Amino acid sequence: MSKGILYDATLCIGCKLCEKGCAERNGLPYDDTIAAEQKQSEHKFTVVLTRNDKFMRRLCMNCQDPSCASVCPVAALRKTALGPVTYDASRCIGCRYCMLACPFSVPKYEWNKPLPLVRKCDMCFDRVASGLQTACAEACPTGATMFGVREDLVSEAKDRLAKNPENYVNHIFGLNEAGGTSVLLLSSVPFEEFGYRTDLSGEALPLLTYRVLSHIPDLVTIGGVALGGLWWLTNRKNEVARAEHGDSDPTLGGRNDYAKS
Ligand code: SF4
Ligand code: SF4
Ligand code: SF4
């Protein structure tokens, strides 16, 4: 059953323990300076935004039909049946199409590293696959970030809107946006005030992408072959280097090195 996260901003106290839990799970640094940063980055996969006394989380929405995965020519990004959209760094060729395609501007790139990766929240795939909740949900002291089966979370969100309509904007963000997302949001202030797009149709963006790409088959074919070749060359280079180093250089290949909790 597909899992999800329900973030209810009306329950959030802005403690940022979700940020800290995320950093720990992903082996990322976290200190007062990073806590004060009000944006997602390659070293901060989730951020708690503050506007006056209101809060809002940003993280990968782990879309039901993710456009990042649909444009990735080497299937480095994949939607799993459990809900998370995972990233396999060993397949990534660094084309960064995913960054252009994401309607929520989520994927970030390690521009300052010699072997840069795309970085984003993967909804704690390893934890979820082991039957655990996400690290951010586990860290949240108020239940503002809740993990569960997506269908149950949708019911819970509808229930909250029905019982306390005065507390909320009458909208579950992520229920339909971009074809629906595994991350669902409730808020007392309009989502656009925290930078969320309100112009997204309920149609999955990969469908729209396909309709455009289907009109330029030659470009797709040629581009796919070229990128596939580039991917092969990159891997071949690493294989050769590994052989020369007796497979002892940890910087070669095996770049799917998210720290595990
Ligand atoms: S929010 Fe962006 S990066 Fe995350 S799954 Fe959706 S398209 Fe991909
Ligand atoms: S689901 Fe995991 S990776 Fe995503 S923001 Fe929460 S802790 Fe970070
Ligand atoms: S841990 Fe929970 S209450 Fe604290 S900032 Fe994150 S979502 Fe809000």
PDB file of C-alpha atoms and ligand atoms in Angstrom:
ATOM      1  CA  MET A   1       0.000   0.000   0.000  1.00  0.00           C
ATOM      2  CA  SER A   2       1.339   3.404  -0.972  1.00  0.00           C
ATOM      3  CA  LYS A   3       2.526   5.464   1.978  1.00  0.00           C
ATOM      4  CA  GLY A   4       2.604   9.204   2.460  1.00  0.00           C
ATOM      5  CA  ILE A   5       3.203  12.143   4.741  1.00  0.00           C
ATOM      6  CA  LEU A   6       0.539  14.520   6.005  1.00  0.00           C
ATOM      7  CA  TYR A   7       1.909  17.865   7.168  1.00  0.00           C
ATOM      8  CA  ASP A   8      -0.616  20.004   9.030  1.00  0.00           C
ATOM      9  CA  ALA A   9       0.841  23.486   9.412  1.00  0.00           C
ATOM     10  CA  THR A  10      -1.729  24.412  12.068  1.00  0.00           C
ATOM     11  CA  LEU A  11      -0.096  21.877  14.411  1.00  0.00           C
ATOM     12  CA  CYS A  12       3.461  22.950  13.637  1.00  0.00           C
ATOM     13  CA  ILE A  13       5.405  24.880  16.298  1.00  0.00           C
ATOM     14  CA  GLY A  14       8.433  25.587  14.114  1.00  0.00           C
ATOM     15  CA  CYS A  15      10.837  23.579  16.275  1.00  0.00           C
ATOM     16  CA  LYS A  16      12.641  22.263  13.155  1.00  0.00           C
ATOM     17  CA  LEU A  17      13.224  18.854  14.685  1.00  0.00           C
ATOM     18  CA  CYS A  18      12.032  17.452  11.345  1.00  0.00           C
ATOM     19  CA  GLU A  19      14.919  19.276   9.643  1.00  0.00           C
ATOM     20  CA  LYS A  20      17.366  17.867  12.185  1.00  0.00           C
ATOM     21  CA  GLY A  21      15.949  14.334  11.893  1.00  0.00           C
ATOM     22  CA  CYS A  22      16.215  14.542   8.122  1.00  0.00           C
ATOM     23  CA  ALA A  23      19.833  15.692   8.284  1.00  0.00           C
ATOM     24  CA  GLU A  24      20.743  12.846  10.629  1.00  0.00           C
ATOM     25  CA  ARG A  25      19.043  10.248   8.460  1.00  0.00           C
ATOM     26  CA  ASN A  26      20.799  11.527   5.358  1.00  0.00           C
ATOM     27  CA  GLY A  27      24.225  12.024   6.937  1.00  0.00           C
ATOM     28  CA  LEU A  28      24.079  15.789   6.357  1.00  0.00           C
ATOM     29  CA  PRO A  29      25.517  18.518   8.582  1.00  0.00           C
ATOM     30  CA  TYR A  30      23.110  20.455  10.786  1.00  0.00           C
ATOM     31  CA  ASP A  31      23.899  23.400  13.026  1.00  0.00           C
ATOM     32  CA  ASP A  32      22.421  26.794  13.913  1.00  0.00           C
ATOM     33  CA  THR A  33      23.583  28.343  10.638  1.00  0.00           C
ATOM     34  CA  ILE A  34      21.938  25.629   8.542  1.00  0.00           C
ATOM     35  CA  ALA A  35      18.826  25.715  10.724  1.00  0.00           C
ATOM     36  CA  ALA A  36      18.493  29.424   9.904  1.00  0.00           C
ATOM     37  CA  GLU A  37      18.611  28.776   6.139  1.00  0.00           C
ATOM     38  CA  GLN A  38      15.118  29.279   4.709  1.00  0.00           C
ATOM     39  CA  LYS A  39      15.480  27.205   1.558  1.00  0.00           C
ATOM     40  CA  GLN A  40      15.967  23.653   0.382  1.00  0.00           C
ATOM     41  CA  SER A  41      19.453  22.894  -0.840  1.00  0.00           C
ATOM     42  CA  GLU A  42      21.836  20.040  -1.592  1.00  0.00           C
ATOM     43  CA  HIS A  43      22.566  19.868   2.147  1.00  0.00           C
ATOM     44  CA  LYS A  44      19.030  20.578   3.366  1.00  0.00           C
ATOM     45  CA  PHE A  45      16.354  18.283   1.937  1.00  0.00           C
ATOM     46  CA  THR A  46      13.531  19.788   3.955  1.00  0.00           C
ATOM     47  CA  VAL A  47      12.970  23.263   5.312  1.00  0.00           C
ATOM     48  CA  VAL A  48      10.449  24.729   7.743  1.00  0.00           C
ATOM     49  CA  LEU A  49       9.562  28.147   6.361  1.00  0.00           C
ATOM     50  CA  THR A  50       8.447  30.874   8.765  1.00  0.00           C
ATOM     51  CA  ARG A  51       6.169  33.833   7.958  1.00  0.00           C
ATOM     52  CA  ASN A  52       5.260  35.788  11.091  1.00  0.00           C
ATOM     53  CA  ASP A  53       3.803  33.097  13.389  1.00  0.00           C
ATOM     54  CA  LYS A  54       2.943  30.652  10.587  1.00  0.00           C
ATOM     55  CA  PHE A  55       4.995  27.708   9.383  1.00  0.00           C
ATOM     56  CA  MET A  56       5.165  25.548   6.282  1.00  0.00           C
ATOM     57  CA  ARG A  57       7.378  22.630   5.339  1.00  0.00           C
ATOM     58  CA  ARG A  58       8.957  22.163   1.931  1.00  0.00           C
ATOM     59  CA  LEU A  59      10.322  18.817   0.786  1.00  0.00           C
ATOM     60  CA  CYS A  60      10.108  16.558  -2.229  1.00  0.00           C
ATOM     61  CA  MET A  61       6.420  15.867  -2.795  1.00  0.00           C
ATOM     62  CA  ASN A  62       7.216  12.311  -3.949  1.00  0.00           C
ATOM     63  CA  CYS A  63       4.679  12.686  -6.735  1.00  0.00           C
ATOM     64  CA  GLN A  64       2.399   9.822  -7.684  1.00  0.00           C
ATOM     65  CA  ASP A  65       3.547  10.121 -11.294  1.00  0.00           C
ATOM     66  CA  PRO A  66       6.768  12.139 -11.011  1.00  0.00           C
ATOM     67  CA  SER A  67       7.912  14.268 -13.916  1.00  0.00           C
ATOM     68  CA  CYS A  68      11.508  14.056 -12.650  1.00  0.00           C
ATOM     69  CA  ALA A  69      11.442  10.300 -13.243  1.00  0.00           C
ATOM     70  CA  SER A  70       9.664  10.635 -16.581  1.00  0.00           C
ATOM     71  CA  VAL A  71      12.415  12.813 -18.056  1.00  0.00           C
ATOM     72  CA  CYS A  72      15.373  10.919 -16.584  1.00  0.00           C
ATOM     73  CA  PRO A  73      16.977   9.155 -19.571  1.00  0.00           C
ATOM     74  CA  VAL A  74      18.692   6.493 -17.453  1.00  0.00           C
ATOM     75  CA  ALA A  75      15.952   5.763 -14.884  1.00  0.00           C
ATOM     76  CA  ALA A  76      18.009   7.065 -11.978  1.00  0.00           C
ATOM     77  CA  LEU A  77      14.787   8.391 -10.453  1.00  0.00           C
ATOM     78  CA  ARG A  78      11.937   5.967  -9.867  1.00  0.00           C
ATOM     79  CA  LYS A  79       8.551   5.947  -8.252  1.00  0.00           C
ATOM     80  CA  THR A  80       8.259   2.970  -5.913  1.00  0.00           C
ATOM     81  CA  ALA A  81       5.036   1.141  -5.098  1.00  0.00           C
ATOM     82  CA  LEU A  82       5.558   2.134  -1.467  1.00  0.00           C
ATOM     83  CA  GLY A  83       5.355   5.827  -2.361  1.00  0.00           C
ATOM     84  CA  PRO A  84       8.916   7.222  -2.228  1.00  0.00           C
ATOM     85  CA  VAL A  85      10.563   8.530  -5.387  1.00  0.00           C
ATOM     86  CA  THR A  86      14.096   7.152  -5.139  1.00  0.00           C
ATOM     87  CA  TYR A  87      17.368   8.283  -6.676  1.00  0.00           C
ATOM     88  CA  ASP A  88      20.071   5.856  -7.798  1.00  0.00           C
ATOM     89  CA  ALA A  89      23.255   7.880  -8.006  1.00  0.00           C
ATOM     90  CA  SER A  90      25.139   5.055  -9.741  1.00  0.00           C
ATOM     91  CA  ARG A  91      22.891   5.523 -12.799  1.00  0.00           C
ATOM     92  CA  CYS A  92      22.855   9.334 -12.847  1.00  0.00           C
ATOM     93  CA  ILE A  93      24.701  10.984 -15.748  1.00  0.00           C
ATOM     94  CA  GLY A  94      24.313  14.519 -14.386  1.00  0.00           C
ATOM     95  CA  CYS A  95      22.089  15.817 -17.197  1.00  0.00           C
ATOM     96  CA  ARG A  96      19.891  17.579 -14.591  1.00  0.00           C
ATOM     97  CA  TYR A  97      16.717  17.215 -16.674  1.00  0.00           C
ATOM     98  CA  CYS A  98      14.991  16.306 -13.415  1.00  0.00           C
ATOM     99  CA  MET A  99      15.756  19.762 -12.038  1.00  0.00           C
ATOM    100  CA  LEU A 100      14.091  21.384 -15.040  1.00  0.00           C
ATOM    101  CA  ALA A 101      11.101  19.052 -15.000  1.00  0.00           C
ATOM    102  CA  CYS A 102      10.164  19.192 -11.331  1.00  0.00           C
ATOM    103  CA  PRO A 103       7.142  21.475 -10.841  1.00  0.00           C
ATOM    104  CA  PHE A 104       8.183  22.079  -7.233  1.00  0.00           C
ATOM    105  CA  SER A 105      11.869  22.971  -7.910  1.00  0.00           C
ATOM    106  CA  VAL A 106      13.013  20.228  -5.567  1.00  0.00           C
ATOM    107  CA  PRO A 107      16.113  18.449  -6.946  1.00  0.00           C
ATOM    108  CA  LYS A 108      19.359  20.238  -6.102  1.00  0.00           C
ATOM    109  CA  TYR A 109      22.824  19.669  -7.534  1.00  0.00           C
ATOM    110  CA  GLU A 110      26.145  19.458  -5.719  1.00  0.00           C
ATOM    111  CA  TRP A 111      27.826  22.083  -7.883  1.00  0.00           C
ATOM    112  CA  ASN A 112      30.821  22.359  -5.573  1.00  0.00           C
ATOM    113  CA  LYS A 113      31.747  18.672  -5.536  1.00  0.00           C
ATOM    114  CA  PRO A 114      34.104  16.951  -7.975  1.00  0.00           C
ATOM    115  CA  LEU A 115      31.579  14.108  -8.405  1.00  0.00           C
ATOM    116  CA  PRO A 116      28.304  15.968  -8.007  1.00  0.00           C
ATOM    117  CA  LEU A 117      25.035  14.221  -7.310  1.00  0.00           C
ATOM    118  CA  VAL A 118      21.428  15.291  -7.513  1.00  0.00           C
ATOM    119  CA  ARG A 119      20.101  15.478  -3.974  1.00  0.00           C
ATOM    120  CA  LYS A 120      16.545  15.380  -2.723  1.00  0.00           C
ATOM    121  CA  CYS A 121      14.302  13.822  -0.102  1.00  0.00           C
ATOM    122  CA  ASP A 122      13.466  10.231  -1.055  1.00  0.00           C
ATOM    123  CA  MET A 123      10.784   9.899   1.609  1.00  0.00           C
ATOM    124  CA  CYS A 124      13.203   7.815   3.652  1.00  0.00           C
ATOM    125  CA  PHE A 125      12.832   4.872   1.289  1.00  0.00           C
ATOM    126  CA  ASP A 126      15.050   2.529   3.294  1.00  0.00           C
ATOM    127  CA  ARG A 127      13.130   3.226   6.489  1.00  0.00           C
ATOM    128  CA  VAL A 128       9.747   2.921   4.820  1.00  0.00           C
ATOM    129  CA  ALA A 129      10.789  -0.354   3.162  1.00  0.00           C
ATOM    130  CA  SER A 130      11.712  -1.642   6.633  1.00  0.00           C
ATOM    131  CA  GLY A 131       8.305  -0.764   8.032  1.00  0.00           C
ATOM    132  CA  LEU A 132       9.490   2.387   9.809  1.00  0.00           C
ATOM    133  CA  GLN A 133       8.056   5.873   9.503  1.00  0.00           C
ATOM    134  CA  THR A 134      10.084   8.668   7.945  1.00  0.00           C
ATOM    135  CA  ALA A 135      12.719  10.291  10.149  1.00  0.00           C
ATOM    136  CA  CYS A 136      10.958  13.669  10.006  1.00  0.00           C
ATOM    137  CA  ALA A 137       7.656  12.175  11.164  1.00  0.00           C
ATOM    138  CA  GLU A 138       9.400  10.290  13.944  1.00  0.00           C
ATOM    139  CA  ALA A 139      11.117  13.482  15.131  1.00  0.00           C
ATOM    140  CA  CYS A 140       8.001  15.663  15.111  1.00  0.00           C
ATOM    141  CA  PRO A 141       6.788  16.234  18.702  1.00  0.00           C
ATOM    142  CA  THR A 142       3.310  17.544  17.814  1.00  0.00           C
ATOM    143  CA  GLY A 143       2.062  15.242  15.072  1.00  0.00           C
ATOM    144  CA  ALA A 144       2.225  18.088  12.562  1.00  0.00           C
ATOM    145  CA  THR A 145       4.200  15.724  10.349  1.00  0.00           C
ATOM    146  CA  MET A 146       2.402  12.395  10.222  1.00  0.00           C
ATOM    147  CA  PHE A 147       3.351   9.269   8.311  1.00  0.00           C
ATOM    148  CA  GLY A 148       0.915   6.612   7.136  1.00  0.00           C
ATOM    149  CA  VAL A 149      -0.953   5.003   4.278  1.00  0.00           C
ATOM    150  CA  ARG A 150      -1.749   7.753   1.777  1.00  0.00           C
ATOM    151  CA  GLU A 151      -5.436   6.841   1.537  1.00  0.00           C
ATOM    152  CA  ASP A 152      -5.767   7.029   5.330  1.00  0.00           C
ATOM    153  CA  LEU A 153      -3.983  10.372   5.394  1.00  0.00           C
ATOM    154  CA  VAL A 154      -6.352  11.745   2.757  1.00  0.00           C
ATOM    155  CA  SER A 155      -9.312  10.654   4.923  1.00  0.00           C
ATOM    156  CA  GLU A 156      -7.672  12.202   7.989  1.00  0.00           C
ATOM    157  CA  ALA A 157      -7.098  15.474   6.151  1.00  0.00           C
ATOM    158  CA  LYS A 158     -10.695  15.598   4.894  1.00  0.00           C
ATOM    159  CA  ASP A 159     -11.895  14.899   8.426  1.00  0.00           C
ATOM    160  CA  ARG A 160      -9.881  17.807   9.836  1.00  0.00           C
ATOM    161  CA  LEU A 161     -11.203  20.176   7.166  1.00  0.00           C
ATOM    162  CA  ALA A 162     -14.784  19.082   7.862  1.00  0.00           C
ATOM    163  CA  LYS A 163     -14.513  19.288  11.660  1.00  0.00           C
ATOM    164  CA  ASN A 164     -12.617  22.576  11.913  1.00  0.00           C
ATOM    165  CA  PRO A 165     -13.132  24.489   8.674  1.00  0.00           C
ATOM    166  CA  GLU A 166     -12.351  27.786  10.404  1.00  0.00           C
ATOM    167  CA  ASN A 167      -8.770  26.569  11.004  1.00  0.00           C
ATOM    168  CA  TYR A 168      -7.902  25.838   7.400  1.00  0.00           C
ATOM    169  CA  VAL A 169      -7.788  26.957   3.826  1.00  0.00           C
ATOM    170  CA  ASN A 170     -10.297  24.531   2.321  1.00  0.00           C
ATOM    171  CA  HIS A 171      -7.758  22.620   0.292  1.00  0.00           C
ATOM    172  CA  ILE A 172      -5.564  19.535   0.625  1.00  0.00           C
ATOM    173  CA  PHE A 173      -2.445  20.437  -1.322  1.00  0.00           C
ATOM    174  CA  GLY A 174      -1.123  17.337  -3.061  1.00  0.00           C
ATOM    175  CA  LEU A 175      -4.420  15.541  -3.327  1.00  0.00           C
ATOM    176  CA  ASN A 176      -4.624  16.395  -7.026  1.00  0.00           C
ATOM    177  CA  GLU A 177      -1.725  18.734  -7.842  1.00  0.00           C
ATOM    178  CA  ALA A 178       0.460  17.350 -10.633  1.00  0.00           C
ATOM    179  CA  GLY A 179      -1.629  14.183 -10.599  1.00  0.00           C
ATOM    180  CA  GLY A 180      -1.384  13.817  -6.819  1.00  0.00           C
ATOM    181  CA  THR A 181       1.579  13.514  -4.472  1.00  0.00           C
ATOM    182  CA  SER A 182       2.599  11.289  -1.562  1.00  0.00           C
ATOM    183  CA  VAL A 183       3.130  14.395   0.568  1.00  0.00           C
ATOM    184  CA  LEU A 184      -0.117  16.126   1.548  1.00  0.00           C
ATOM    185  CA  LEU A 185      -0.379  19.572   3.121  1.00  0.00           C
ATOM    186  CA  LEU A 186      -2.928  21.425   5.229  1.00  0.00           C
ATOM    187  CA  SER A 187      -2.595  25.096   6.103  1.00  0.00           C
ATOM    188  CA  SER A 188      -4.418  28.058   7.568  1.00  0.00           C
ATOM    189  CA  VAL A 189      -2.847  30.437   5.034  1.00  0.00           C
ATOM    190  CA  PRO A 190      -2.896  30.152   1.227  1.00  0.00           C
ATOM    191  CA  PHE A 191      -0.189  27.804  -0.004  1.00  0.00           C
ATOM    192  CA  GLU A 192       1.096  30.335  -2.522  1.00  0.00           C
ATOM    193  CA  GLU A 193       2.250  32.522   0.387  1.00  0.00           C
ATOM    194  CA  PHE A 194       4.889  29.862   0.980  1.00  0.00           C
ATOM    195  CA  GLY A 195       5.831  29.571  -2.675  1.00  0.00           C
ATOM    196  CA  TYR A 196       3.648  26.626  -3.630  1.00  0.00           C
ATOM    197  CA  ARG A 197       2.329  26.753  -7.164  1.00  0.00           C
ATOM    198  CA  THR A 198      -1.410  27.029  -7.565  1.00  0.00           C
ATOM    199  CA  ASP A 199      -1.422  26.718 -11.352  1.00  0.00           C
ATOM    200  CA  LEU A 200      -0.776  22.976 -11.470  1.00  0.00           C
ATOM    201  CA  SER A 201      -3.447  20.917 -13.179  1.00  0.00           C
ATOM    202  CA  GLY A 202      -4.751  17.685 -11.723  1.00  0.00           C
ATOM    203  CA  GLU A 203      -3.212  15.852 -14.632  1.00  0.00           C
ATOM    204  CA  ALA A 204       0.060  14.026 -14.112  1.00  0.00           C
ATOM    205  CA  LEU A 205       2.812  16.125 -15.678  1.00  0.00           C
ATOM    206  CA  PRO A 206       4.524  13.151 -17.364  1.00  0.00           C
ATOM    207  CA  LEU A 207       1.386  12.802 -19.490  1.00  0.00           C
ATOM    208  CA  LEU A 208       1.799  16.379 -20.636  1.00  0.00           C
ATOM    209  CA  THR A 209       5.507  15.818 -21.198  1.00  0.00           C
ATOM    210  CA  TYR A 210       4.750  12.757 -23.289  1.00  0.00           C
ATOM    211  CA  ARG A 211       2.318  14.659 -25.479  1.00  0.00           C
ATOM    212  CA  VAL A 212       5.019  17.220 -26.299  1.00  0.00           C
ATOM    213  CA  LEU A 213       7.780  14.691 -26.778  1.00  0.00           C
ATOM    214  CA  SER A 214       5.622  12.452 -28.977  1.00  0.00           C
ATOM    215  CA  HIS A 215       5.659  15.204 -31.600  1.00  0.00           C
ATOM    216  CA  ILE A 216       9.430  15.190 -31.808  1.00  0.00           C
ATOM    217  CA  PRO A 217      10.298  11.478 -32.008  1.00  0.00           C
ATOM    218  CA  ASP A 218      13.601  11.970 -33.825  1.00  0.00           C
ATOM    219  CA  LEU A 219      14.903  14.330 -31.204  1.00  0.00           C
ATOM    220  CA  VAL A 220      13.896  11.918 -28.478  1.00  0.00           C
ATOM    221  CA  THR A 221      15.520   9.001 -30.214  1.00  0.00           C
ATOM    222  CA  ILE A 222      18.728  10.822 -30.997  1.00  0.00           C
ATOM    223  CA  GLY A 223      18.874  12.389 -27.543  1.00  0.00           C
ATOM    224  CA  GLY A 224      18.191   9.055 -25.885  1.00  0.00           C
ATOM    225  CA  VAL A 225      20.917   7.305 -27.833  1.00  0.00           C
ATOM    226  CA  ALA A 226      23.380  10.133 -27.112  1.00  0.00           C
ATOM    227  CA  LEU A 227      22.616  10.151 -23.397  1.00  0.00           C
ATOM    228  CA  GLY A 228      22.681   6.387 -23.243  1.00  0.00           C
ATOM    229  CA  GLY A 229      26.101   6.497 -24.846  1.00  0.00           C
ATOM    230  CA  LEU A 230      27.256   9.091 -22.363  1.00  0.00           C
ATOM    231  CA  TRP A 231      26.010   6.953 -19.502  1.00  0.00           C
ATOM    232  CA  TRP A 232      27.837   3.918 -20.911  1.00  0.00           C
ATOM    233  CA  LEU A 233      31.044   5.909 -21.328  1.00  0.00           C
ATOM    234  CA  THR A 234      30.842   7.240 -17.776  1.00  0.00           C
ATOM    235  CA  ASN A 235      30.358   3.771 -16.369  1.00  0.00           C
ATOM    236  CA  ARG A 236      33.026   2.317 -18.610  1.00  0.00           C
ATOM    237  CA  LYS A 237      35.470   4.984 -17.411  1.00  0.00           C
ATOM    238  CA  ASN A 238      34.693   4.113 -13.798  1.00  0.00           C
ATOM    239  CA  GLU A 239      35.040   0.391 -14.471  1.00  0.00           C
ATOM    240  CA  VAL A 240      38.459   0.926 -16.015  1.00  0.00           C
ATOM    241  CA  ALA A 241      39.522   3.190 -13.165  1.00  0.00           C
ATOM    242  CA  ARG A 242      38.281   0.649 -10.618  1.00  0.00           C
ATOM    243  CA  ALA A 243      40.283  -2.084 -12.296  1.00  0.00           C
ATOM    244  CA  GLU A 244      43.381   0.107 -12.273  1.00  0.00           C
ATOM    245  CA  HIS A 245      42.918   0.955  -8.577  1.00  0.00           C
ATOM    246  CA  GLY A 246      42.201  -2.629  -7.578  1.00  0.00           C
ATOM    247  CA  ASP A 247      38.629  -1.529  -6.709  1.00  0.00           C
ATOM    248  CA  SER A 248      39.937   0.261  -3.636  1.00  0.00           C
ATOM    249  CA  ASP A 249      38.992   3.830  -4.441  1.00  0.00           C
ATOM    250  CA  PRO A 250      35.727   4.614  -2.647  1.00  0.00           C
ATOM    251  CA  THR A 251      35.093   7.688  -4.801  1.00  0.00           C
ATOM    252  CA  LEU A 252      34.624   5.573  -7.915  1.00  0.00           C
ATOM    253  CA  GLY A 253      31.216   4.153  -8.694  1.00  0.00           C
ATOM    254  CA  GLY A 254      28.809   3.163  -5.924  1.00  0.00           C
ATOM    255  CA  ARG A 255      27.815   6.781  -5.524  1.00  0.00           C
ATOM    256  CA  ASN A 256      24.447   5.897  -4.041  1.00  0.00           C
ATOM    257  CA  ASP A 257      25.836   6.760  -0.653  1.00  0.00           C
ATOM    258  CA  TYR A 258      22.986   8.293   1.280  1.00  0.00           C
ATOM    259  CA  ALA A 259      23.691   7.629   4.908  1.00  0.00           C
ATOM    260  CA  LYS A 260      21.305   5.083   6.324  1.00  0.00           C
ATOM    261  CA  SER A 261      19.674   5.498   9.678  1.00  0.00           C
TER     262      SER A 261
HETATM  263  S1  SF4 B   1       8.451  16.921  -6.292  1.00  0.00           S
HETATM  264 FE1  SF4 B   1       9.802  17.059  -8.056  1.00  0.00          FE
HETATM  265  S2  SF4 B   1      11.610  15.835  -7.461  1.00  0.00           S
HETATM  266 FE2  SF4 B   1       9.933  15.277  -6.059  1.00  0.00          FE
HETATM  267  S3  SF4 B   1       8.965  13.481  -7.040  1.00  0.00           S
HETATM  268 FE3  SF4 B   1       7.815  15.308  -7.720  1.00  0.00          FE
HETATM  269  S4  SF4 B   1       8.804  15.846  -9.669  1.00  0.00           S
HETATM  270 FE4  SF4 B   1      10.206  14.483  -8.590  1.00  0.00          FE
HETATM  271  S1  SF4 B   2      10.956  11.915   4.384  1.00  0.00           S
HETATM  272 FE1  SF4 B   2      13.064  11.486   5.048  1.00  0.00          FE
HETATM  273  S2  SF4 B   2      14.350  12.406   3.476  1.00  0.00           S
HETATM  274 FE2  SF4 B   2      12.290  13.307   3.250  1.00  0.00          FE
HETATM  275  S3  SF4 B   2      12.284  15.183   4.474  1.00  0.00           S
HETATM  276 FE3  SF4 B   2      11.515  13.533   5.813  1.00  0.00          FE
HETATM  277  S4  SF4 B   2      13.372  12.763   6.848  1.00  0.00           S
HETATM  278 FE4  SF4 B   2      14.068  13.958   5.092  1.00  0.00          FE
HETATM  279  S1  SF4 B   3       9.153  18.765  13.911  1.00  0.00           S
HETATM  280 FE1  SF4 B   3       6.932  18.984  13.643  1.00  0.00          FE
HETATM  281  S2  SF4 B   3       6.374  20.757  14.910  1.00  0.00           S
HETATM  282 FE2  SF4 B   3       8.602  20.802  14.673  1.00  0.00          FE
HETATM  283  S3  SF4 B   3       8.942  22.136  12.890  1.00  0.00           S
HETATM  284 FE3  SF4 B   3       8.827  20.043  12.096  1.00  0.00          FE
HETATM  285  S4  SF4 B   3       6.702  19.720  11.542  1.00  0.00           S
HETATM  286 FE4  SF4 B   3       6.762  21.547  12.847  1.00  0.00          FE
END
